[in-house]
PQR file of N, CA, C, O and H, with PARSE charges and radii, in Angstrom:
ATOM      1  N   UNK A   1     -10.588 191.609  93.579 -0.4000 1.5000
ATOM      2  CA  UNK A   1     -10.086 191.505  92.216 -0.0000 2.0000
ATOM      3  C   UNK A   1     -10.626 190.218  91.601  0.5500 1.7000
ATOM      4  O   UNK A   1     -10.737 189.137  92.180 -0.5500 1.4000
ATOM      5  N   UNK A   2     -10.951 190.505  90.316 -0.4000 1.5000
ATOM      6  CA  UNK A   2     -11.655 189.267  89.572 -0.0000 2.0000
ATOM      7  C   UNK A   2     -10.717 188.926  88.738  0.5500 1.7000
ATOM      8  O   UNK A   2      -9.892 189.828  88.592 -0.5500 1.4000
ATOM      9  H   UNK A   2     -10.862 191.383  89.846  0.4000 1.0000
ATOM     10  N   UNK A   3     -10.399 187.473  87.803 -0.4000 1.5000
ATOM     11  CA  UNK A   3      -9.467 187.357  87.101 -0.0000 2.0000
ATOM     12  C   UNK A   3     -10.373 186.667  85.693  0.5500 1.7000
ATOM     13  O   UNK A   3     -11.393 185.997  85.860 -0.5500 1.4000
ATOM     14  H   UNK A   3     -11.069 186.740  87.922  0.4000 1.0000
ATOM     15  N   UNK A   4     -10.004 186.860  84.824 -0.4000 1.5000
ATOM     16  CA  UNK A   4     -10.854 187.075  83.373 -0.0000 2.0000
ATOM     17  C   UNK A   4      -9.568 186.050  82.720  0.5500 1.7000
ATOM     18  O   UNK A   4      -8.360 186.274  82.640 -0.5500 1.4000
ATOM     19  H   UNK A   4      -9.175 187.404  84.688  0.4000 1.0000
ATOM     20  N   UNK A   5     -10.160 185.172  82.415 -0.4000 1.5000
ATOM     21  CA  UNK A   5      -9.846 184.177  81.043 -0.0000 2.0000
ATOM     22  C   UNK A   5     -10.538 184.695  79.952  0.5500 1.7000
ATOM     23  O   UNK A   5     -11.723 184.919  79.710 -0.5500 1.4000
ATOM     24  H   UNK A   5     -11.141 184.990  82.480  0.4000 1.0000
ATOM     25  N   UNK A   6      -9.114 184.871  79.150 -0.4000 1.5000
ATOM     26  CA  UNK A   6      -9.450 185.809  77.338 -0.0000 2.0000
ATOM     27  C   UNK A   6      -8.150 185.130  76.835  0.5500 1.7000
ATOM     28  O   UNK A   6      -6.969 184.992  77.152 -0.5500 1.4000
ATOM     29  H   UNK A   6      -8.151 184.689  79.347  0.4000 1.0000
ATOM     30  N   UNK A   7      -9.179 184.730  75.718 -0.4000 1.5000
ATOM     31  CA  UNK A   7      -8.542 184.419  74.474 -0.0000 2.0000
ATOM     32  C   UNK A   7      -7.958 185.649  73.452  0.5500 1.7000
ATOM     33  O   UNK A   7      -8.823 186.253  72.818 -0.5500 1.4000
ATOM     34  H   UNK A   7     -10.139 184.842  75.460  0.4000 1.0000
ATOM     35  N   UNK A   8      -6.611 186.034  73.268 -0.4000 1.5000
ATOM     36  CA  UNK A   8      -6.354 186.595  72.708 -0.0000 2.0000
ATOM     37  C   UNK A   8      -4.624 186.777  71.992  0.5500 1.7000
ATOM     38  O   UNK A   8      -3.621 186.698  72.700 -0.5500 1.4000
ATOM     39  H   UNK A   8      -5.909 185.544  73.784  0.4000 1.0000
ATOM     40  N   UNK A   9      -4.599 186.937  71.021 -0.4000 1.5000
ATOM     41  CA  UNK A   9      -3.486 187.207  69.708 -0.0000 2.0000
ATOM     42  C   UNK A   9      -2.848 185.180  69.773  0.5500 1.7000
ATOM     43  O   UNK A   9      -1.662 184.903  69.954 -0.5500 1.4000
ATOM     44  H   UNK A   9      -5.414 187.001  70.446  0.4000 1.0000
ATOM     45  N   UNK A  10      -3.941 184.105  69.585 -0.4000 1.5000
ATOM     46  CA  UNK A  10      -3.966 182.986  70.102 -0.0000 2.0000
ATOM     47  C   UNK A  10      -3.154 182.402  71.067  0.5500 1.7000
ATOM     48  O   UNK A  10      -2.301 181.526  70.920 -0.5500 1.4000
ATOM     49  H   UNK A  10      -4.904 184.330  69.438  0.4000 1.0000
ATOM     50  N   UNK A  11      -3.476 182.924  71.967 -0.4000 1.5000
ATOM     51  CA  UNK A  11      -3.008 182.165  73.445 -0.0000 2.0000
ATOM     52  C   UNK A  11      -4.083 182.585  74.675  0.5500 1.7000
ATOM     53  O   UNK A  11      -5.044 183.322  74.453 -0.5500 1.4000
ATOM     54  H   UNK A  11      -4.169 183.635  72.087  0.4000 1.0000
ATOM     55  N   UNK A  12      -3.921 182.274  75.405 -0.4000 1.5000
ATOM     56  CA  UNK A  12      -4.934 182.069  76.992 -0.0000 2.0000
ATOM     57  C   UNK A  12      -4.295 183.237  77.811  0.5500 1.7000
ATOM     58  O   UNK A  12      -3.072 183.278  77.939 -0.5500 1.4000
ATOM     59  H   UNK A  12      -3.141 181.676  75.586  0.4000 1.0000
ATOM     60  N   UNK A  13      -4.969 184.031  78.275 -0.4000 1.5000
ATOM     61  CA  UNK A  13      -4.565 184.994  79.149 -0.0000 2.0000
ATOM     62  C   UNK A  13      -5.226 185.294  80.215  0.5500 1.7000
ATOM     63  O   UNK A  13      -6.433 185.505  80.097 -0.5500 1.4000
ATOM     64  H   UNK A  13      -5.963 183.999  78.171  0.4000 1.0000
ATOM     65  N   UNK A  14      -4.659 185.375  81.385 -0.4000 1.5000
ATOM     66  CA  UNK A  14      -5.319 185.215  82.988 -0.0000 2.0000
ATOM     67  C   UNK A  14      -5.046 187.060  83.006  0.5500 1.7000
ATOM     68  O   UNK A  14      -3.991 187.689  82.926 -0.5500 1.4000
ATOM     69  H   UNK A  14      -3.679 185.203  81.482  0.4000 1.0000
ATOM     70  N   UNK A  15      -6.469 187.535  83.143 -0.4000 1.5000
ATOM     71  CA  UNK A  15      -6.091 188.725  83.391 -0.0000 2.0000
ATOM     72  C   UNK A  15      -6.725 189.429  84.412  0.5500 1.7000
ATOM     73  O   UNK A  15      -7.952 189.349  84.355 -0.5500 1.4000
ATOM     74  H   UNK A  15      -7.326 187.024  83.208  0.4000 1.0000
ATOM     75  N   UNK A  16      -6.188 190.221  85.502 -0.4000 1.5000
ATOM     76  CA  UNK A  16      -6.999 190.514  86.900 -0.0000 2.0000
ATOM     77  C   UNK A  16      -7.436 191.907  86.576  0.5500 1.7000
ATOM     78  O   UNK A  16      -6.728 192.755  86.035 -0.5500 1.4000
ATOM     79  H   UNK A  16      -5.192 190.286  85.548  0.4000 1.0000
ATOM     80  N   UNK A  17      -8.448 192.028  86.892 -0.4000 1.5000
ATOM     81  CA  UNK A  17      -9.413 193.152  86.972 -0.0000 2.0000
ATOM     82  C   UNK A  17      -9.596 193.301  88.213  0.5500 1.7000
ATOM     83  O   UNK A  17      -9.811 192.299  88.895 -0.5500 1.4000
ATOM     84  H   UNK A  17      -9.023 191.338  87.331  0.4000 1.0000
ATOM     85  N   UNK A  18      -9.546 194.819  88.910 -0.4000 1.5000
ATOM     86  CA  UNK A  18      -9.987 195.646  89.645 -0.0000 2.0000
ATOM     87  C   UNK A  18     -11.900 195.463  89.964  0.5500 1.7000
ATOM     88  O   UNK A  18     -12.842 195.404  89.174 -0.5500 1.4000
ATOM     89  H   UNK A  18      -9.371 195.633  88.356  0.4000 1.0000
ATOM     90  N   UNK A  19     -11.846 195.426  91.190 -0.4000 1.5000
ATOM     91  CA  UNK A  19     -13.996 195.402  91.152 -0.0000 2.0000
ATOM     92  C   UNK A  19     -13.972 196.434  90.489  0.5500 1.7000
ATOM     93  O   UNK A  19     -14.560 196.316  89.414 -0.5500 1.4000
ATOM     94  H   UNK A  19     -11.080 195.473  91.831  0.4000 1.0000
ATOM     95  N   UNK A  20     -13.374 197.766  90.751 -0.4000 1.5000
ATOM     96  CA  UNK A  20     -14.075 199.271  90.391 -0.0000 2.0000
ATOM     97  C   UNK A  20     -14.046 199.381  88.813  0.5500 1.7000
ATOM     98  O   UNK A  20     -14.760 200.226  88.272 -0.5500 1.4000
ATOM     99  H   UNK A  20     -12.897 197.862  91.624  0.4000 1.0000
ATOM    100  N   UNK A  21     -13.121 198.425  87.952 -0.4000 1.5000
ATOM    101  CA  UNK A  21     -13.143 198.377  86.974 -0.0000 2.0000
ATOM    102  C   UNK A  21     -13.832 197.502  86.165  0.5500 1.7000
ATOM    103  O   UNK A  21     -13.843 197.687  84.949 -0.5500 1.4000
ATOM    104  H   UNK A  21     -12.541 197.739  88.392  0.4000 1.0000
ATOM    105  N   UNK A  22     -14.484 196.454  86.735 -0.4000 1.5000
ATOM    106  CA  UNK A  22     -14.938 195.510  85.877 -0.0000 2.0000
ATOM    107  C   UNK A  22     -16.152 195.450  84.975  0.5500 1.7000
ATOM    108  O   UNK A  22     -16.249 194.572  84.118 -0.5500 1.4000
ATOM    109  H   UNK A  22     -14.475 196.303  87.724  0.4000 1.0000
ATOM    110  N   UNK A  23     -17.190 196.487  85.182 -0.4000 1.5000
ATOM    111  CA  UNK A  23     -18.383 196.998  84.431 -0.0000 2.0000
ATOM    112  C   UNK A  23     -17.650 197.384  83.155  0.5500 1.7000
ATOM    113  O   UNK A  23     -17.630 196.626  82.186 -0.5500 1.4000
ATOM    114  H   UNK A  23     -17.111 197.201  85.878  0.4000 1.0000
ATOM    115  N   UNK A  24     -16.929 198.803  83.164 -0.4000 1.5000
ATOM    116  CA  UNK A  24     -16.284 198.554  81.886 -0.0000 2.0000
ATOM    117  C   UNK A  24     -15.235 197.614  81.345  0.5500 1.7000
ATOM    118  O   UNK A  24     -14.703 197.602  80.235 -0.5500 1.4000
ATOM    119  H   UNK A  24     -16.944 199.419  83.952  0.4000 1.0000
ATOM    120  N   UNK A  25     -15.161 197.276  81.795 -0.4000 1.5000
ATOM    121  CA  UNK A  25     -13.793 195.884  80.964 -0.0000 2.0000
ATOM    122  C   UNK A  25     -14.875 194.284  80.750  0.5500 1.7000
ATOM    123  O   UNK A  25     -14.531 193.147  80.427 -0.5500 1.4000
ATOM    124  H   UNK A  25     -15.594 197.286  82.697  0.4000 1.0000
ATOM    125  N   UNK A  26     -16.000 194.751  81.034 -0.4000 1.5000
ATOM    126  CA  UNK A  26     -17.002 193.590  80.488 -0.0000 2.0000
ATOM    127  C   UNK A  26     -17.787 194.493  79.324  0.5500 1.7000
ATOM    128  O   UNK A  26     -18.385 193.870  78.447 -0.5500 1.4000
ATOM    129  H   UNK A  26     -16.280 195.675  81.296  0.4000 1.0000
ATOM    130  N   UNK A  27     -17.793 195.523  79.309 -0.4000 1.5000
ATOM    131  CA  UNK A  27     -18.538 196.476  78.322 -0.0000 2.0000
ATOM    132  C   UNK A  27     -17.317 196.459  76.651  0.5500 1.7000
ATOM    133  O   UNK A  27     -17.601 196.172  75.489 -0.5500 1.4000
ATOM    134  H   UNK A  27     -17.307 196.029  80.022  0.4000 1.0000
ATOM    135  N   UNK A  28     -16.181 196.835  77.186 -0.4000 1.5000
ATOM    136  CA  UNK A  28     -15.738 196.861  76.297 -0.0000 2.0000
ATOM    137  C   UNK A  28     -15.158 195.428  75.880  0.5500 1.7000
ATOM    138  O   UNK A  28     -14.800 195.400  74.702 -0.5500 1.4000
ATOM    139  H   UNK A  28     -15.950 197.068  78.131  0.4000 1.0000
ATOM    140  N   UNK A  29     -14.989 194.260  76.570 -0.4000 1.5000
ATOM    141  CA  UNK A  29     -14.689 193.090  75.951 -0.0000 2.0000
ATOM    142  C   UNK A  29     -16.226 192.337  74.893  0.5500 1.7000
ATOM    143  O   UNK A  29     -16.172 191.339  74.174 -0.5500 1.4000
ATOM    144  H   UNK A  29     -15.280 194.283  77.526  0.4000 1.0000
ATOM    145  N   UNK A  30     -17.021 192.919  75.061 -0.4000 1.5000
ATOM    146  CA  UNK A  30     -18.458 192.700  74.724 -0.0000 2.0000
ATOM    147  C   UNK A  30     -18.192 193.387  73.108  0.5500 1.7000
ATOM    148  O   UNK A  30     -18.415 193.020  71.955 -0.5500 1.4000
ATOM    149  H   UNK A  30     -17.064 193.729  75.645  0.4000 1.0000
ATOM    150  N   UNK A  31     -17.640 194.482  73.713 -0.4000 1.5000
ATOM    151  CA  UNK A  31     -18.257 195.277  72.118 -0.0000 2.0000
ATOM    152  C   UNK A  31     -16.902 194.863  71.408  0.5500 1.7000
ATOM    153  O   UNK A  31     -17.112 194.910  70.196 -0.5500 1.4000
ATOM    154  H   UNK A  31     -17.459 194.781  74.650  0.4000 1.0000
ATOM    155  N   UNK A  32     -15.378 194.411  71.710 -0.4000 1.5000
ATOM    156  CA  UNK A  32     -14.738 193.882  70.855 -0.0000 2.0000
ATOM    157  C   UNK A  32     -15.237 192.392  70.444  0.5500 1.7000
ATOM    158  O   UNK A  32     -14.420 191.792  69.746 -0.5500 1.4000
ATOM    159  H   UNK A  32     -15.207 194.373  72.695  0.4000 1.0000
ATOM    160  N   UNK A  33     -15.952 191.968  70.629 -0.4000 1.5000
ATOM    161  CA  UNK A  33     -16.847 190.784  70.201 -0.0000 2.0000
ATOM    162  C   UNK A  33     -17.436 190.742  69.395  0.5500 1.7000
ATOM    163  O   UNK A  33     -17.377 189.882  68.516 -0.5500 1.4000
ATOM    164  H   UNK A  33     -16.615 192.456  71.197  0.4000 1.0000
ATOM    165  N   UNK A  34     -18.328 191.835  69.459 -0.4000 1.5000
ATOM    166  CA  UNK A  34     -19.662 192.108  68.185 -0.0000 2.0000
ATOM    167  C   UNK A  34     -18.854 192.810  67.106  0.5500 1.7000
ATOM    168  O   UNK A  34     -19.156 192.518  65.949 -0.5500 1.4000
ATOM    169  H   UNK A  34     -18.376 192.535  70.172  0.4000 1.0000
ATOM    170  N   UNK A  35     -17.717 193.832  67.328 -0.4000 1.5000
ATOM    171  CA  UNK A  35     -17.045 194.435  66.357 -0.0000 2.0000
ATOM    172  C   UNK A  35     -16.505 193.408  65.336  0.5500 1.7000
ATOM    173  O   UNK A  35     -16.345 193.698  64.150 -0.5500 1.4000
ATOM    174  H   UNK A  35     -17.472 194.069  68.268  0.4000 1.0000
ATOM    175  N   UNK A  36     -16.142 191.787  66.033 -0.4000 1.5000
ATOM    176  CA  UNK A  36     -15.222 191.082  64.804 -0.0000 2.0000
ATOM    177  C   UNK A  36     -15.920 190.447  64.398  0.5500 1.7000
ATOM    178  O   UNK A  36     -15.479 189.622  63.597 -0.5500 1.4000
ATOM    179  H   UNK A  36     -16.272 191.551  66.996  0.4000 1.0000
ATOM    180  N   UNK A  37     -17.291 190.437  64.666 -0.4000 1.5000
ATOM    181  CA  UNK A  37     -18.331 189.620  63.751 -0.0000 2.0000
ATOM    182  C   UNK A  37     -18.603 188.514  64.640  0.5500 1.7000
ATOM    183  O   UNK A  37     -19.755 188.086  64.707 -0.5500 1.4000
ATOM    184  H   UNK A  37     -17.650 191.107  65.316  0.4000 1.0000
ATOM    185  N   UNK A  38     -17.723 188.026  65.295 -0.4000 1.5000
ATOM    186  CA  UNK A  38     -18.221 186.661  65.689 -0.0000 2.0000
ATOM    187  C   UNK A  38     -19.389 186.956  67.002  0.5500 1.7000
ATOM    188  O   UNK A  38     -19.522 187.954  67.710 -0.5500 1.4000
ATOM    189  H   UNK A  38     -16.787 188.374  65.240  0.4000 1.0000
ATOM    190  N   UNK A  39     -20.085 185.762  66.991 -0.4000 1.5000
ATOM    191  CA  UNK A  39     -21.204 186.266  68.251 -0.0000 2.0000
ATOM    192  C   UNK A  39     -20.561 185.770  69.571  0.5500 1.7000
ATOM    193  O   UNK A  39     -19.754 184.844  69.653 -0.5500 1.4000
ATOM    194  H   UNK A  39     -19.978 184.951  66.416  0.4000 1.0000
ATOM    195  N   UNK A  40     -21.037 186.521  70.592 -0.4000 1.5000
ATOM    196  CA  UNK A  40     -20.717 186.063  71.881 -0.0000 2.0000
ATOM    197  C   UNK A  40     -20.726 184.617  72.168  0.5500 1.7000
ATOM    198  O   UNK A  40     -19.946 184.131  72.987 -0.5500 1.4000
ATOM    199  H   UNK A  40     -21.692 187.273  70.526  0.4000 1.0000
ATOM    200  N   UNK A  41     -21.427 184.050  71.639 -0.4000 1.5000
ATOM    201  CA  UNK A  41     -21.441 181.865  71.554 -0.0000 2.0000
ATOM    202  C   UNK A  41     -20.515 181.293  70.919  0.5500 1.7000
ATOM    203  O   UNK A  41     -19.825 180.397  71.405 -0.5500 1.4000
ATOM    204  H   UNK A  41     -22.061 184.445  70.974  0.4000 1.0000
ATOM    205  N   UNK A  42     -20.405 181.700  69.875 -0.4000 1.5000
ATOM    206  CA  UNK A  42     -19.077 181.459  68.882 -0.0000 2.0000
ATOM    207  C   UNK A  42     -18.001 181.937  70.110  0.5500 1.7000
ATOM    208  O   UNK A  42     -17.392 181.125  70.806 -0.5500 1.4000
ATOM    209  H   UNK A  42     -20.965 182.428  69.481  0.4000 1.0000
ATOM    210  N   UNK A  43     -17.916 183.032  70.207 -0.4000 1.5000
ATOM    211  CA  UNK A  43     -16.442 183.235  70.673 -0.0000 2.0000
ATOM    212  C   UNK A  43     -16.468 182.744  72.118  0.5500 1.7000
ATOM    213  O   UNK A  43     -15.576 183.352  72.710 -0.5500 1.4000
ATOM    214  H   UNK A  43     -18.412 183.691  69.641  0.4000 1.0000
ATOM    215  N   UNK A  44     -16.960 182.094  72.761 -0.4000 1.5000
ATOM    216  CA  UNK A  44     -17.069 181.065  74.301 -0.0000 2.0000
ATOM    217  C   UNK A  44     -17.475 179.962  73.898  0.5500 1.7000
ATOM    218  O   UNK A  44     -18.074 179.244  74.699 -0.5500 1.4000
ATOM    219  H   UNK A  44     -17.684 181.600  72.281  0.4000 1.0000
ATOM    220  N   UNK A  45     -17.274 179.551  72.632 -0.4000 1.5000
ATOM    221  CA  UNK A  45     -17.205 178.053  72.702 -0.0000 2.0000
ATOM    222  C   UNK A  45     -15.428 177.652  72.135  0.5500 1.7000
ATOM    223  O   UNK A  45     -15.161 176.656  71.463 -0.5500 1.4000
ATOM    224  H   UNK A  45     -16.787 180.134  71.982  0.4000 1.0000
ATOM    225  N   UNK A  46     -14.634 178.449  72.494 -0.4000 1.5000
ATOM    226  CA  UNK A  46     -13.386 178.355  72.485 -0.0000 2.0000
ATOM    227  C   UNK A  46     -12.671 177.980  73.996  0.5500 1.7000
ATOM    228  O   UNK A  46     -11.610 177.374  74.142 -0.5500 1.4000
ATOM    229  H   UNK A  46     -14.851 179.258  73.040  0.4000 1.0000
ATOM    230  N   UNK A  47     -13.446 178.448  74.940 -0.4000 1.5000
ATOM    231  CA  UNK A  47     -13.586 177.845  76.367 -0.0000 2.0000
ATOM    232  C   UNK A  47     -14.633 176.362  76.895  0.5500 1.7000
ATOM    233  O   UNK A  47     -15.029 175.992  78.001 -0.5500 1.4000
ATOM    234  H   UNK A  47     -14.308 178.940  74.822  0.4000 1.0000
ATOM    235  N   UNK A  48     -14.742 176.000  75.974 -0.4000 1.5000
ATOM    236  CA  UNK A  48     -15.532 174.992  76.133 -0.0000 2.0000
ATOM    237  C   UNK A  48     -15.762 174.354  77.406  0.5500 1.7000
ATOM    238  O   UNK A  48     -16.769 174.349  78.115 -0.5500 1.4000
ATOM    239  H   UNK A  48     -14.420 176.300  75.077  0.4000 1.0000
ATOM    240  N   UNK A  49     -13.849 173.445  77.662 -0.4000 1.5000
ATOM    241  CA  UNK A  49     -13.814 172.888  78.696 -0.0000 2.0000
ATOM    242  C   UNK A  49     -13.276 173.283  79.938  0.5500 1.7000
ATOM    243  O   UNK A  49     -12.953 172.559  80.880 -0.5500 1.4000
ATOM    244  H   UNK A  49     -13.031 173.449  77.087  0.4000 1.0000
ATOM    245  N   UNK A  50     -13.191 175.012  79.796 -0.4000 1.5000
ATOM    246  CA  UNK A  50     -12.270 175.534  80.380 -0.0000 2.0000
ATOM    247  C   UNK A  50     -12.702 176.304  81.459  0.5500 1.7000
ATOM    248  O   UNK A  50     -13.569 176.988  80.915 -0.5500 1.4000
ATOM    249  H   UNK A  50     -13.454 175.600  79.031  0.4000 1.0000
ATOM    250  N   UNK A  51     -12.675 176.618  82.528 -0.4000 1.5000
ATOM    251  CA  UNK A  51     -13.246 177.030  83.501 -0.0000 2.0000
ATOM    252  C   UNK A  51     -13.391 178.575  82.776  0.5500 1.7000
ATOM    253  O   UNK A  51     -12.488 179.037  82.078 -0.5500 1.4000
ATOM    254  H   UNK A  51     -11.970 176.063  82.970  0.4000 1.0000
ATOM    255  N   UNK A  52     -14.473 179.187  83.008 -0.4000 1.5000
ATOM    256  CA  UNK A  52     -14.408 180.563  83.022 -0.0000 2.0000
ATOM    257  C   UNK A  52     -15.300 181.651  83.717  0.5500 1.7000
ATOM    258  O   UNK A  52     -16.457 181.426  84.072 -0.5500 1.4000
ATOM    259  H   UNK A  52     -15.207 178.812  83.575  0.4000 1.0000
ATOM    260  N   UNK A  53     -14.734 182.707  83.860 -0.4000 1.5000
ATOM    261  CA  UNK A  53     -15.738 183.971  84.470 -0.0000 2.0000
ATOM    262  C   UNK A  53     -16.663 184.554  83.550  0.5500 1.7000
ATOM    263  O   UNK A  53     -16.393 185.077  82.469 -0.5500 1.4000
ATOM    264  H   UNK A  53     -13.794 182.890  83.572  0.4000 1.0000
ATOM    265  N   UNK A  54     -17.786 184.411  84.089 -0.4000 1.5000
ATOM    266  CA  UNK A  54     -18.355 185.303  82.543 -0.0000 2.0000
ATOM    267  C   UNK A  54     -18.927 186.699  82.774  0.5500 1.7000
ATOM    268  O   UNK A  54     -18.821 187.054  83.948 -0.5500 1.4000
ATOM    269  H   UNK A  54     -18.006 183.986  84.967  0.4000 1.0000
ATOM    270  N   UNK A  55     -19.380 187.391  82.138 -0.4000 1.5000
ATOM    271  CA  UNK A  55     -18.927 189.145  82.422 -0.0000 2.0000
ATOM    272  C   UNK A  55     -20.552 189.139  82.405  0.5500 1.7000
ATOM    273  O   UNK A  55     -21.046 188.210  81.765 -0.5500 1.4000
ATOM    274  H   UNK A  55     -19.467 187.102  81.184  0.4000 1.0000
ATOM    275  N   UNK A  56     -21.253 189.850  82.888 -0.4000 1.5000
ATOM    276  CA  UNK A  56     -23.135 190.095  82.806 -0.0000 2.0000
ATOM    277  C   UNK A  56     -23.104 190.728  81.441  0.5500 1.7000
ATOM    278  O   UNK A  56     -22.387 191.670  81.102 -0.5500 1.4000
ATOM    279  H   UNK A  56     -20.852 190.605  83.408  0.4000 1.0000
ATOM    280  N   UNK A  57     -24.178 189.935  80.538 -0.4000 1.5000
ATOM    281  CA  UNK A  57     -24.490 190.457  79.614 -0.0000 2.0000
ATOM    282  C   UNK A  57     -24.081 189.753  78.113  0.5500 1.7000
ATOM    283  O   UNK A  57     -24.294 190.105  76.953 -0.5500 1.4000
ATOM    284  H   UNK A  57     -24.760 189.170  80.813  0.4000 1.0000
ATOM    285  N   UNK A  58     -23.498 188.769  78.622 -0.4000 1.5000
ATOM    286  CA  UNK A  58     -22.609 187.997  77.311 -0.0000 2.0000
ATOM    287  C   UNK A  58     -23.484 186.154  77.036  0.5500 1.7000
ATOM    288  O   UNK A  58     -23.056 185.391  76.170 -0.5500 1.4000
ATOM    289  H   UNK A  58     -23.325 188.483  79.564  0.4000 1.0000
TER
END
């Protein structure tokens, strides 16, 4: 199990992902990214100093 730091409804959320699941839950955290306009850099420079996992492809 992998655990995913996401920023979301403004607060920090530790969230564990399944291996068998994590291709899509990096697919679709990707495309809620590009959907709100902001770019994948913009929206991880909100983790700046913050440890994080990052998903292939971002």
């Amino acid at each position: 199990m992998t655990y995913y730091l996401i920023y979301q409804e403004n607060e920090l959320r530790l969230i564990p992902i399944r291996t068998e699941q994590e291709e899509d839950f990096c697919q679709r955290f990707a495309q809620r990214i590009l959907a709100s306009g902001t770019s994948p850099l913009e929206a991880l420079q909100v983790f700046d100093a913050l440890p994080l996992v990052f998903c292939d492809g971002l």
